[in-house]
mmCIF file of C-alpha atoms and ligand atoms in Angstrom:
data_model
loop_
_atom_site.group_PDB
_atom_site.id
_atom_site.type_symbol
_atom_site.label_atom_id
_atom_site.label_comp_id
_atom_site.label_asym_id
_atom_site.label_seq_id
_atom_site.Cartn_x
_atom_site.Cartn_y
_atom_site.Cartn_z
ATOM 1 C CA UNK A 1 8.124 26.429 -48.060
ATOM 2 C CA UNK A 2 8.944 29.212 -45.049
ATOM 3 C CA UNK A 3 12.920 28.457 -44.586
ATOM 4 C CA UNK A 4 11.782 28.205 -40.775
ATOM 5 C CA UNK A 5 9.357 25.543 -41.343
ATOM 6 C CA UNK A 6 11.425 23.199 -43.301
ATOM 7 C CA UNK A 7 14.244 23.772 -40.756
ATOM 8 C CA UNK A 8 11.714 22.510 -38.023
ATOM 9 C CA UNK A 9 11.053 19.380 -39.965
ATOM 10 C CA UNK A 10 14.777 18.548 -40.250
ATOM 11 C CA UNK A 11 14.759 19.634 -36.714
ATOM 12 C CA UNK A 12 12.474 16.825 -36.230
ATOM 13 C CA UNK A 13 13.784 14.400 -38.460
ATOM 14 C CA UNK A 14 16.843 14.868 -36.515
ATOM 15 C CA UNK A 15 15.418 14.566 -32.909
ATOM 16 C CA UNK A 16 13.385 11.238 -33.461
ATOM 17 C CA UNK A 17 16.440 9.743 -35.307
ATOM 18 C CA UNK A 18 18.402 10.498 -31.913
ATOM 19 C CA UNK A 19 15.763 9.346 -30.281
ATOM 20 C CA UNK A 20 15.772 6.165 -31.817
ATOM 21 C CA UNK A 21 19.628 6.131 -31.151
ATOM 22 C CA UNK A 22 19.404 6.430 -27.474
ATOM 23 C CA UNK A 23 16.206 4.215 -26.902
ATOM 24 C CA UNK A 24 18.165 1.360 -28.766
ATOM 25 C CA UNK A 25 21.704 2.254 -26.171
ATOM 26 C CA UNK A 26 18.641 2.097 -23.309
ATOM 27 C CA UNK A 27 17.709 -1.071 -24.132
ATOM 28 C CA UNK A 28 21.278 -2.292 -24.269
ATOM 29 C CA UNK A 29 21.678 -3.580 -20.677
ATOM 30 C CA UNK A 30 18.837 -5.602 -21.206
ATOM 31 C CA UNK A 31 19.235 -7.064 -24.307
ATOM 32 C CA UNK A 32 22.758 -8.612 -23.004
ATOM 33 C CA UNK A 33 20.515 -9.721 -19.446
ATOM 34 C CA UNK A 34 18.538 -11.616 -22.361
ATOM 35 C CA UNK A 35 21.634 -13.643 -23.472
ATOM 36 C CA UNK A 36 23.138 -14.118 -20.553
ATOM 37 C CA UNK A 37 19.928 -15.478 -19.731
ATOM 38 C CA UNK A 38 20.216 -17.893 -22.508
ATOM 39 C CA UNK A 39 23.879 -19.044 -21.751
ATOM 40 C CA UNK A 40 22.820 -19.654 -18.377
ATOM 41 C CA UNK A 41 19.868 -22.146 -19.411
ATOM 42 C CA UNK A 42 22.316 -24.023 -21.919
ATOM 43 C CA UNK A 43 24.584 -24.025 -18.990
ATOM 44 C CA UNK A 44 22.435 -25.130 -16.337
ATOM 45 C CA UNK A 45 21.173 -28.383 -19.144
ATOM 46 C CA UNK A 46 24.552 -29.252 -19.446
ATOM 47 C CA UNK A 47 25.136 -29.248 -15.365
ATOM 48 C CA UNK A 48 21.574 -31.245 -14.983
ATOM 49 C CA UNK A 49 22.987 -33.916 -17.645
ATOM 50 C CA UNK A 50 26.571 -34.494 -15.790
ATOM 51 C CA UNK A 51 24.098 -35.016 -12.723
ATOM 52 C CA UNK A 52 22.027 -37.739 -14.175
ATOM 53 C CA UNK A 53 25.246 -39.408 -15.566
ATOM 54 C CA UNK A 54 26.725 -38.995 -11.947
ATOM 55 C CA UNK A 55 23.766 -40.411 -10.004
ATOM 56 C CA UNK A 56 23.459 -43.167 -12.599
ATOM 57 C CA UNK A 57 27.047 -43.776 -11.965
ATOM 58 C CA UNK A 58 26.915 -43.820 -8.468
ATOM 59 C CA UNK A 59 23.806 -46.363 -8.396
ATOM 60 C CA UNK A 60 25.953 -48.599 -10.397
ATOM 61 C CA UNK A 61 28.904 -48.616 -8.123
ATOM 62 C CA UNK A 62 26.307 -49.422 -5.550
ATOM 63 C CA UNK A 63 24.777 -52.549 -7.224
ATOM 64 C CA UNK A 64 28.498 -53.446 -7.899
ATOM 65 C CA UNK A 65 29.132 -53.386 -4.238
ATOM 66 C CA UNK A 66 26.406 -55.725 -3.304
ATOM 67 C CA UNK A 67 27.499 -58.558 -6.200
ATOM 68 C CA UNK A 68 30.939 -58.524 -4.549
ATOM 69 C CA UNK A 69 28.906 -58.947 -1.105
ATOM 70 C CA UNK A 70 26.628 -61.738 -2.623
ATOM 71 C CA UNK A 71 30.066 -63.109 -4.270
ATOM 72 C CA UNK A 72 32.366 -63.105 -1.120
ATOM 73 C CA UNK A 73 29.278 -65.461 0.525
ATOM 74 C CA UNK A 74 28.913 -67.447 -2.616
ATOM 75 C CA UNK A 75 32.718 -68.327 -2.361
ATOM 76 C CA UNK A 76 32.547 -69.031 1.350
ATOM 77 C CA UNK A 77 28.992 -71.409 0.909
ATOM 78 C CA UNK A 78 31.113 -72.846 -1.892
ATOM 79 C CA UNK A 79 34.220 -73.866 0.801
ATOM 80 C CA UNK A 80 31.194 -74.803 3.451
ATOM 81 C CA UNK A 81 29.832 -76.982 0.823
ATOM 82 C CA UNK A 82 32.892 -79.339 0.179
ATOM 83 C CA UNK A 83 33.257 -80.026 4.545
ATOM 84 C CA UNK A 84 29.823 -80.714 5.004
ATOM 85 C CA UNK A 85 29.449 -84.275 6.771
ATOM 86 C CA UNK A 86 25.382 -84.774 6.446
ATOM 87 C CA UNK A 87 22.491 -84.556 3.536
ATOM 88 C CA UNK A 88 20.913 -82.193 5.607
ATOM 89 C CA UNK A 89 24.022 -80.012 6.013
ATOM 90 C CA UNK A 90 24.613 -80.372 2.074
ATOM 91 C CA UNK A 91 20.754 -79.371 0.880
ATOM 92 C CA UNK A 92 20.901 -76.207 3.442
ATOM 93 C CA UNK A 93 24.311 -74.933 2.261
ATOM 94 C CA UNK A 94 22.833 -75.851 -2.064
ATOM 95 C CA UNK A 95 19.943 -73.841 -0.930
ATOM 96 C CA UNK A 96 21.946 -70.914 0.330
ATOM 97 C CA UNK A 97 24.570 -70.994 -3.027
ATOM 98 C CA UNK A 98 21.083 -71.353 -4.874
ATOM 99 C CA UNK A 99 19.986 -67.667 -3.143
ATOM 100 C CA UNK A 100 22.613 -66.491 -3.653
ATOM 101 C CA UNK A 101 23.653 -66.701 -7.178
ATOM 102 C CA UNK A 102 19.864 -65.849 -8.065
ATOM 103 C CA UNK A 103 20.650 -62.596 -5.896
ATOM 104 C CA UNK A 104 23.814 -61.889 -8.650
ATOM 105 C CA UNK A 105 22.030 -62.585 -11.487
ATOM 106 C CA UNK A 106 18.995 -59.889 -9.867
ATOM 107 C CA UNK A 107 21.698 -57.894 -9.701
ATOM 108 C CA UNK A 108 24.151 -58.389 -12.835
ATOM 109 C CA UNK A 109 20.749 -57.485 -14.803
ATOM 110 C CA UNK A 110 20.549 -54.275 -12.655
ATOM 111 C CA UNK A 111 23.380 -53.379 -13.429
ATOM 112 C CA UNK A 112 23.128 -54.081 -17.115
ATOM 113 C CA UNK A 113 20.167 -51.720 -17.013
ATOM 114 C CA UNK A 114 22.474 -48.665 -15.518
ATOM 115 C CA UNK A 115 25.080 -49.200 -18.016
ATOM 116 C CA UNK A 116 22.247 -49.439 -21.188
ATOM 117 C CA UNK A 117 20.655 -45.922 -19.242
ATOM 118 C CA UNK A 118 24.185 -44.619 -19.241
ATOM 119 C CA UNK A 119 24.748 -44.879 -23.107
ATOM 120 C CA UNK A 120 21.631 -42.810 -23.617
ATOM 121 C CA UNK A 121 22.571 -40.339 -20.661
ATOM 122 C CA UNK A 122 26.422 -39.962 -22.039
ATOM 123 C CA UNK A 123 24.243 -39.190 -25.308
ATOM 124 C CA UNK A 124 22.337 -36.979 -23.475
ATOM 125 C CA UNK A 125 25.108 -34.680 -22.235
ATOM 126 C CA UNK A 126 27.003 -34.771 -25.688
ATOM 127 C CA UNK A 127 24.175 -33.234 -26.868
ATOM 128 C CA UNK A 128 23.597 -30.369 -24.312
ATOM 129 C CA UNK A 129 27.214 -30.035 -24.859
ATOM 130 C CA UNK A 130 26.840 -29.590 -28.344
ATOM 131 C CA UNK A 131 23.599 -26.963 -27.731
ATOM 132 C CA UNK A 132 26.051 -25.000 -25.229
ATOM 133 C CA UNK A 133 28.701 -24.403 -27.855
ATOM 134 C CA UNK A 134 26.236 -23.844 -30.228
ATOM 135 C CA UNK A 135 24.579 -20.958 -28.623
ATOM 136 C CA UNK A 136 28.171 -19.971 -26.823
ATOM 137 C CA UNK A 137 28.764 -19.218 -30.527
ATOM 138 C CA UNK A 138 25.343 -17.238 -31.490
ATOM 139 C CA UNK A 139 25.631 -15.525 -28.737
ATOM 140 C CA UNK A 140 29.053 -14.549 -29.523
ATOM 141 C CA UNK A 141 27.977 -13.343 -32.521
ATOM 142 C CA UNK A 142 25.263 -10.982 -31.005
ATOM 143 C CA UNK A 143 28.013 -9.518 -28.398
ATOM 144 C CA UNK A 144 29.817 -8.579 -31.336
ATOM 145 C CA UNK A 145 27.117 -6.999 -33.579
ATOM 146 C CA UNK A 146 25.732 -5.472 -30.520
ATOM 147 C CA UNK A 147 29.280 -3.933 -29.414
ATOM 148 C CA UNK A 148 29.087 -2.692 -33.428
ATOM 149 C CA UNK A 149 25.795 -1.581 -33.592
ATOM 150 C CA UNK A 150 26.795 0.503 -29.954
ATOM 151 C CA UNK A 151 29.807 2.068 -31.726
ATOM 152 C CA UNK A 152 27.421 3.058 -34.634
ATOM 153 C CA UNK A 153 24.386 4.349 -32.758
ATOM 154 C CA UNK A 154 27.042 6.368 -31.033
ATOM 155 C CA UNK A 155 28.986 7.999 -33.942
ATOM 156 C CA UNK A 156 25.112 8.479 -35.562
ATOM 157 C CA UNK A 157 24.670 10.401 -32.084
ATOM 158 C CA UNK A 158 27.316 12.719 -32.644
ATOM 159 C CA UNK A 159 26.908 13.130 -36.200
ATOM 160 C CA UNK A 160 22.979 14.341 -35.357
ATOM 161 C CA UNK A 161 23.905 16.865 -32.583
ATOM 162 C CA UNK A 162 26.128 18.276 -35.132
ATOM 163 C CA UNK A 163 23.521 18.851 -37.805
ATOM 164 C CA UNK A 164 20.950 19.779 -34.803
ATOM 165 C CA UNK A 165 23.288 22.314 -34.049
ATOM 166 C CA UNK A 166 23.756 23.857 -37.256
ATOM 167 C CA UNK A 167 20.031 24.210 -37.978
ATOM 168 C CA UNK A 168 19.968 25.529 -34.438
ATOM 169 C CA UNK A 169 22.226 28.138 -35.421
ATOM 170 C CA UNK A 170 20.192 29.577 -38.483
ATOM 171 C CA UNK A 171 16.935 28.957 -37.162
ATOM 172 C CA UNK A 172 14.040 31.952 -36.034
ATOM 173 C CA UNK A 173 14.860 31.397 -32.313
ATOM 174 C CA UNK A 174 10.652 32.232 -31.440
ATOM 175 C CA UNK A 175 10.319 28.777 -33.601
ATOM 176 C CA UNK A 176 12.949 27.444 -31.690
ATOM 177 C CA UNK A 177 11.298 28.571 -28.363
ATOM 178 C CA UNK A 178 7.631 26.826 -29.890
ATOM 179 C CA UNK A 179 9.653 23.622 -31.077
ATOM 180 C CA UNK A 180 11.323 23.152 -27.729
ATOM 181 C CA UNK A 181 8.203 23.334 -25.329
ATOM 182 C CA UNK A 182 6.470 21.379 -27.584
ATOM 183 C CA UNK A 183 8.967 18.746 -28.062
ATOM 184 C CA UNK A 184 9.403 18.422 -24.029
ATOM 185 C CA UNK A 185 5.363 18.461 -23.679
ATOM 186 C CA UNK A 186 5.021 15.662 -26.197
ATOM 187 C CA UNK A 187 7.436 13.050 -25.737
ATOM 188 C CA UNK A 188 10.323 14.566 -28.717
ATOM 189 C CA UNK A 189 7.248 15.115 -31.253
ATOM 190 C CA UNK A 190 7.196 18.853 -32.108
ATOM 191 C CA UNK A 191 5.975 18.446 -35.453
ATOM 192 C CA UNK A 192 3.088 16.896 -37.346
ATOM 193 C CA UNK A 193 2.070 16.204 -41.072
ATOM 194 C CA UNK A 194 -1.621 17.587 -41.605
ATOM 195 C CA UNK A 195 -3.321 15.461 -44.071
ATOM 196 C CA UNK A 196 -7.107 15.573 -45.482
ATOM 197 C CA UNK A 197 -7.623 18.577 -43.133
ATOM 198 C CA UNK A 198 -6.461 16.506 -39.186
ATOM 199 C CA UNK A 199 -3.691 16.667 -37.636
ATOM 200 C CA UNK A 200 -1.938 12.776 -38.267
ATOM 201 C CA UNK A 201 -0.726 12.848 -34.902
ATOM 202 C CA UNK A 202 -3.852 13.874 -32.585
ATOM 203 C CA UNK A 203 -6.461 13.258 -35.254
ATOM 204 C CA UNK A 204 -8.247 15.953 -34.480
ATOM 205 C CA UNK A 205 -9.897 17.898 -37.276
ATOM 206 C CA UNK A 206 -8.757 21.461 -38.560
ATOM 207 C CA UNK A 207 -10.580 24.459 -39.176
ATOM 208 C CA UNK A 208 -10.508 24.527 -43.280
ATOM 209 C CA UNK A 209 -9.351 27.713 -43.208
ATOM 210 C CA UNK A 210 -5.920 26.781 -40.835
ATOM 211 C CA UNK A 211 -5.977 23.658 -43.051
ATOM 212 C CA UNK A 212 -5.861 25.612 -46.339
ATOM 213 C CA UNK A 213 -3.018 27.754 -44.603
ATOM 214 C CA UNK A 214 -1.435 24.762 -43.405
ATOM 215 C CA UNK A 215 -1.243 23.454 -47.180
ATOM 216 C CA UNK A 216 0.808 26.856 -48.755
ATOM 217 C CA UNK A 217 3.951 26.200 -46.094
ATOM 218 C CA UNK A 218 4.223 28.961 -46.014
ATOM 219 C CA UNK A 219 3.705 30.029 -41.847
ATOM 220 C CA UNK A 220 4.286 27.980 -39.001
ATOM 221 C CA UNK A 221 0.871 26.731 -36.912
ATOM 222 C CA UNK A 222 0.310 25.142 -34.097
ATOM 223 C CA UNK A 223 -2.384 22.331 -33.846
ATOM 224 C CA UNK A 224 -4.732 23.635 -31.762
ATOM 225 C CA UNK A 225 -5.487 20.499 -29.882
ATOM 226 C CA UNK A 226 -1.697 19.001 -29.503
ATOM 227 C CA UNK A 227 0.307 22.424 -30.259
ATOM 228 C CA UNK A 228 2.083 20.661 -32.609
ATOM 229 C CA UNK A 229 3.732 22.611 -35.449
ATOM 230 C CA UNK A 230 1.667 21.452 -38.816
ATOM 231 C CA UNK A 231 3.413 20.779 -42.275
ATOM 232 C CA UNK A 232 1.697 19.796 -45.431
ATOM 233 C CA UNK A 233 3.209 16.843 -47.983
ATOM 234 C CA UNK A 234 2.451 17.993 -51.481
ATOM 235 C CA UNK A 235 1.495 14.295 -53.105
ATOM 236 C CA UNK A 236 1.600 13.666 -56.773
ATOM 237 C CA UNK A 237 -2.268 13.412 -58.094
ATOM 238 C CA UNK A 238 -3.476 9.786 -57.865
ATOM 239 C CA UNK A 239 -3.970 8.065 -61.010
ATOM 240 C CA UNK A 240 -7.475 6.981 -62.218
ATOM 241 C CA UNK A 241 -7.833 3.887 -60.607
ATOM 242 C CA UNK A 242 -11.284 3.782 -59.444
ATOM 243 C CA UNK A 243 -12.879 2.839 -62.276
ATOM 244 C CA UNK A 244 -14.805 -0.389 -62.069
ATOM 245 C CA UNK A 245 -13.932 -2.499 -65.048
ATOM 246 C CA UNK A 246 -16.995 -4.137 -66.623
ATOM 247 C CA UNK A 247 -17.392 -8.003 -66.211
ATOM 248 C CA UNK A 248 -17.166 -9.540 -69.870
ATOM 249 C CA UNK A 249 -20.508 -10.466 -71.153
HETATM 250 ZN ZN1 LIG B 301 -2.534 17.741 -33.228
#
């Protein structure tokens, strides 16, 4: 192969591999939106479950408050009851004591209710509790290998621009020139493997000559549709494996 050429494909080897680098630091910013995102909604269940508990809470104190009320006038019909001189006096103060313990007991069940619903709402907010620390804990873990993986990409970085350099350096710098405008005209992709006579990149079709050019190495080409410089892989010859087996008779 034409030192030049092979230099190229390293060249390019080397370029998408920073690419790669530097669209995976891009994305950084929002992969750490994405779990903040995530702590925020195990946050905001736990907050909506210590509201439910409150407001069940509160409507308990409030049916509370009305079985003292009911209670203060049961006590007072109850002192009422014992000074009363007539019948009529004594069925009209029964019938108010009668209202007003049904009133409790309307009440007492009420409250029974809140304090059953609170059991299942204190269960409620253990759990989002437990789902909070839980993904407090993955998400941990992802800071982490993210801050690693941002380390990495970054040595890998360096480590590239030093070998991009050095090929740089002993490289034809016409090829350079081609490599360069063609990289910045095609999003980083200066070079493309022709196979079976097109161009794997465009997909356009070669002349056979430039293909059978293209297959020796040993010159750098252009495509002529995407002006990208064209390499051939030398595969080892395919095994027979086309032949159809007879089904037994
Ligand atoms: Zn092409």
């Amino acid at each position: 192969m034409h030192p030049d050429l092979e230099r190229l494909i390293s060249l390019q080897r080397l370029d998408t591999a920073a690419h790669e680098a530097e669209r995976r630091l891009a994305d950084e910013p929002e992969r750490e939106t994405a779990l903040e995102a995530r702590l925020t909604s195990a946050r905001q269940e736990v907050a909506a479950a210590k509201e439910r508990l409150a407001e069940n809470q509160n409507a308990r104190r409030a049916i509370e408050k009305d079985v003292a009320m009911h209670q203060g006038r049961l006590s007072k019909f109850r002192e009422q009851a014992m000074a009363v001189k007539t019948n009529q006096e004594y069925h009209a103060i029964q019938k108010e004591i009668g209202f007003a313990q049904g009133e409790i007991k309307t009440l007492e069940d009420a409250v029974l209710e809140r304090m059953l619903e609170a059991d299942e709402l204190t269960s409620a907010l253990k759990r989002a509790e437990a789902a909070l620390a839980s993904e407090q804990k993955a998400i941990d873990a992802d800071r982490k290998a993210m801050a690693a993986e941002h380390a990495e990409l970054h040595a890998s970085l360096e480590q590239l621009r030093a070998e991009r350099a050095e090929i740089v350096r002993t490289l034809d710098p016409h090829a350079l020139r081609i490599f360069e405008q063609v990289s910045k005209k095609r999003h980083g992709v200066a070079v493309a493997e022709a196979r079976d006579g097109i161009c794997t990149i465009c997909h356009v079709r070669l002349r056979p000559q430039v293909f059978n050019t293209i297959r020796k190495n040993e010159e750098i080409i252009q495509c002529d549709h995407c002006n990208r410089i064209l390499y051939f892989v030398r595969t080892p010859a395919q095994p027979a494996t086309d032949a159809v087996t007879q089904p037994a008779q």
